[in-house]
XYZ file of C-alpha atoms in Angstrom:
181
model
C -0.814 -6.152 63.194
C 2.890 -5.884 63.661
C 4.932 -8.593 61.974
C 7.592 -8.671 64.658
C 7.198 -8.094 68.373
C 9.263 -5.443 70.083
C 11.106 -7.067 72.939
C 13.501 -6.456 75.776
C 16.777 -8.353 75.542
C 19.329 -9.035 78.254
C 22.195 -10.966 76.710
C 25.485 -12.228 78.129
C 28.272 -12.538 75.555
C 31.550 -14.271 76.403
C 34.480 -13.755 74.048
C 38.275 -13.949 74.173
C 39.554 -10.931 76.120
C 41.101 -9.200 73.101
C 37.847 -9.156 71.092
C 35.929 -5.923 70.567
C 32.188 -6.521 70.858
C 29.352 -4.472 69.438
C 25.664 -5.186 69.752
C 22.117 -3.883 69.417
C 22.166 -3.113 73.121
C 24.059 -1.111 75.682
C 26.866 -2.644 77.691
C 25.634 -2.842 81.298
C 28.611 -4.632 82.845
C 31.722 -6.533 81.876
C 33.537 -9.252 83.822
C 37.163 -10.223 83.225
C 37.401 -14.022 83.374
C 41.146 -14.228 82.718
C 41.518 -15.174 79.048
C 37.873 -14.353 78.333
C 35.463 -11.579 79.209
C 31.696 -11.604 79.622
C 29.658 -8.560 78.764
C 26.049 -8.085 79.812
C 24.076 -6.205 77.169
C 20.549 -4.784 77.364
C 18.319 -3.567 74.535
C 14.728 -2.369 74.818
C 11.937 -2.092 72.258
C 13.756 -3.740 69.372
C 12.560 -6.553 67.110
C 15.743 -8.646 67.111
C 19.162 -8.764 68.753
C 22.448 -8.995 66.866
C 26.083 -8.703 67.864
C 29.577 -8.863 66.426
C 33.028 -9.581 67.834
C 36.470 -9.264 66.274
C 39.892 -8.336 67.703
C 40.750 -5.975 64.815
C 38.056 -3.342 65.382
C 38.939 0.175 66.444
C 36.124 1.853 68.359
C 35.100 5.468 67.881
C 32.269 7.386 69.540
C 30.348 10.511 68.647
C 26.955 12.007 69.421
C 24.046 13.615 67.595
C 21.473 15.311 69.842
C 20.376 12.554 72.253
C 21.873 9.689 70.216
C 25.230 8.116 71.090
C 26.920 6.808 67.938
C 29.462 4.002 68.161
C 31.555 2.991 65.149
C 33.481 -0.282 64.929
C 35.898 -0.119 62.018
C 39.054 -2.007 60.991
C 42.262 -0.327 62.105
C 43.291 0.033 58.437
C 40.295 2.301 57.733
C 40.446 4.903 60.474
C 40.784 7.661 57.847
C 37.128 6.950 56.999
C 35.774 7.553 60.518
C 34.644 11.112 59.790
C 32.840 9.987 56.616
C 30.910 7.340 58.547
C 29.973 9.723 61.371
C 28.855 12.396 58.896
C 26.662 9.855 57.079
C 25.013 8.691 60.319
C 24.429 12.260 61.540
C 22.983 13.286 58.168
C 20.697 10.234 58.244
C 19.585 10.987 61.807
C 18.797 14.574 60.896
C 17.013 13.760 57.630
C 14.906 10.886 58.963
C 14.013 12.847 62.124
C 12.813 15.813 60.041
C 11.027 13.762 57.371
C 9.852 10.541 59.040
C 9.968 10.989 62.823
C 12.151 11.178 65.909
C 14.741 8.395 66.284
C 13.490 6.706 69.477
C 16.624 4.967 70.774
C 19.454 6.723 72.626
C 22.196 4.903 70.676
C 23.159 3.346 67.359
C 26.122 1.112 66.474
C 27.698 1.105 63.012
C 29.931 -1.823 62.069
C 32.249 -1.536 59.075
C 33.316 -5.170 58.583
C 36.863 -6.160 57.661
C 37.671 -7.156 54.097
C 37.460 -10.855 54.962
C 33.917 -10.269 56.272
C 32.798 -7.913 53.529
C 29.821 -10.113 52.620
C 28.241 -9.046 55.922
C 28.287 -5.389 54.866
C 24.915 -3.801 54.233
C 22.855 -5.583 56.900
C 20.355 -4.015 59.258
C 19.147 -4.588 62.782
C 17.186 -2.101 64.837
C 20.049 -0.265 66.598
C 23.009 -1.899 64.842
C 23.801 -2.055 61.163
C 26.753 -2.839 58.955
C 28.148 -0.435 56.425
C 30.496 -1.360 53.615
C 33.723 0.322 52.687
C 37.142 -0.965 51.708
C 40.760 -0.454 52.642
C 41.053 2.137 49.883
C 38.082 4.426 49.341
C 38.521 7.523 47.175
C 36.886 10.724 48.480
C 34.746 11.040 45.357
C 33.152 7.599 45.763
C 30.198 7.793 48.169
C 29.362 4.073 48.401
C 30.027 3.785 52.154
C 27.806 6.792 52.863
C 24.998 5.405 50.679
C 25.137 2.040 52.445
C 25.237 3.724 55.863
C 22.205 5.926 55.157
C 20.266 3.024 53.646
C 20.954 0.562 56.454
C 20.237 3.210 59.091
C 16.836 3.847 57.467
C 15.756 0.286 58.165
C 15.500 1.262 61.837
C 12.362 3.190 60.878
C 10.551 0.746 58.617
C 11.721 -2.656 59.796
C 12.533 -1.460 63.312
C 9.771 0.943 64.340
C 6.936 -0.202 62.087
C 8.046 -3.851 62.349
C 7.057 -4.572 58.765
C 7.197 -8.025 57.190
C 10.004 -7.593 54.689
C 9.447 -11.026 53.137
C 5.733 -10.608 52.357
C 5.599 -6.846 51.823
C 9.112 -5.721 50.838
C 7.847 -2.360 49.565
C 7.062 -1.395 53.178
C 10.702 -1.754 54.196
C 13.069 -1.821 51.216
C 10.774 0.283 49.054
C 10.004 3.045 51.552
C 13.555 3.016 52.875
C 15.035 3.332 49.380
C 12.635 6.196 48.624
C 13.827 8.154 51.679
C 17.470 7.175 51.149
C 17.371 8.628 47.636
C 15.803 11.844 48.890
């Protein structure tokens, strides 16, 4: 039995107009309400829905095979964009070759601002948070390790829908094994 049901989500999110929003879904439409905006998001075959909003995010996009990659990162850290994209692409390639095809056509990576750093290293099916800092030396691969690890949860928590609380080895354990490989 699966621990968590895979569901279809259609979510409306209203934020101040200047906020950048990221979510587990795809943006279907957006309405300008004057000082606010409402985005309609849709996600299919995921176990939970998460979203983030902050006016300080810069948004970058890239692609790996069929997967659209969106990165939300603080404006102060744009020099780390290539590192984050390389980590996601390497994870997509490795997990596809060694575990199975990534089934969703998109993934969103959120690198939280310093004031929200405690939210770094969190996973949802098609959205996860990485963790870097305003100064990250090239020789320190912490952001890449967090990115690969959190991405891997899409397979064990997301596809297999394991119960992380009762059987953590099926998510954290298997994910850590593949992350280290």
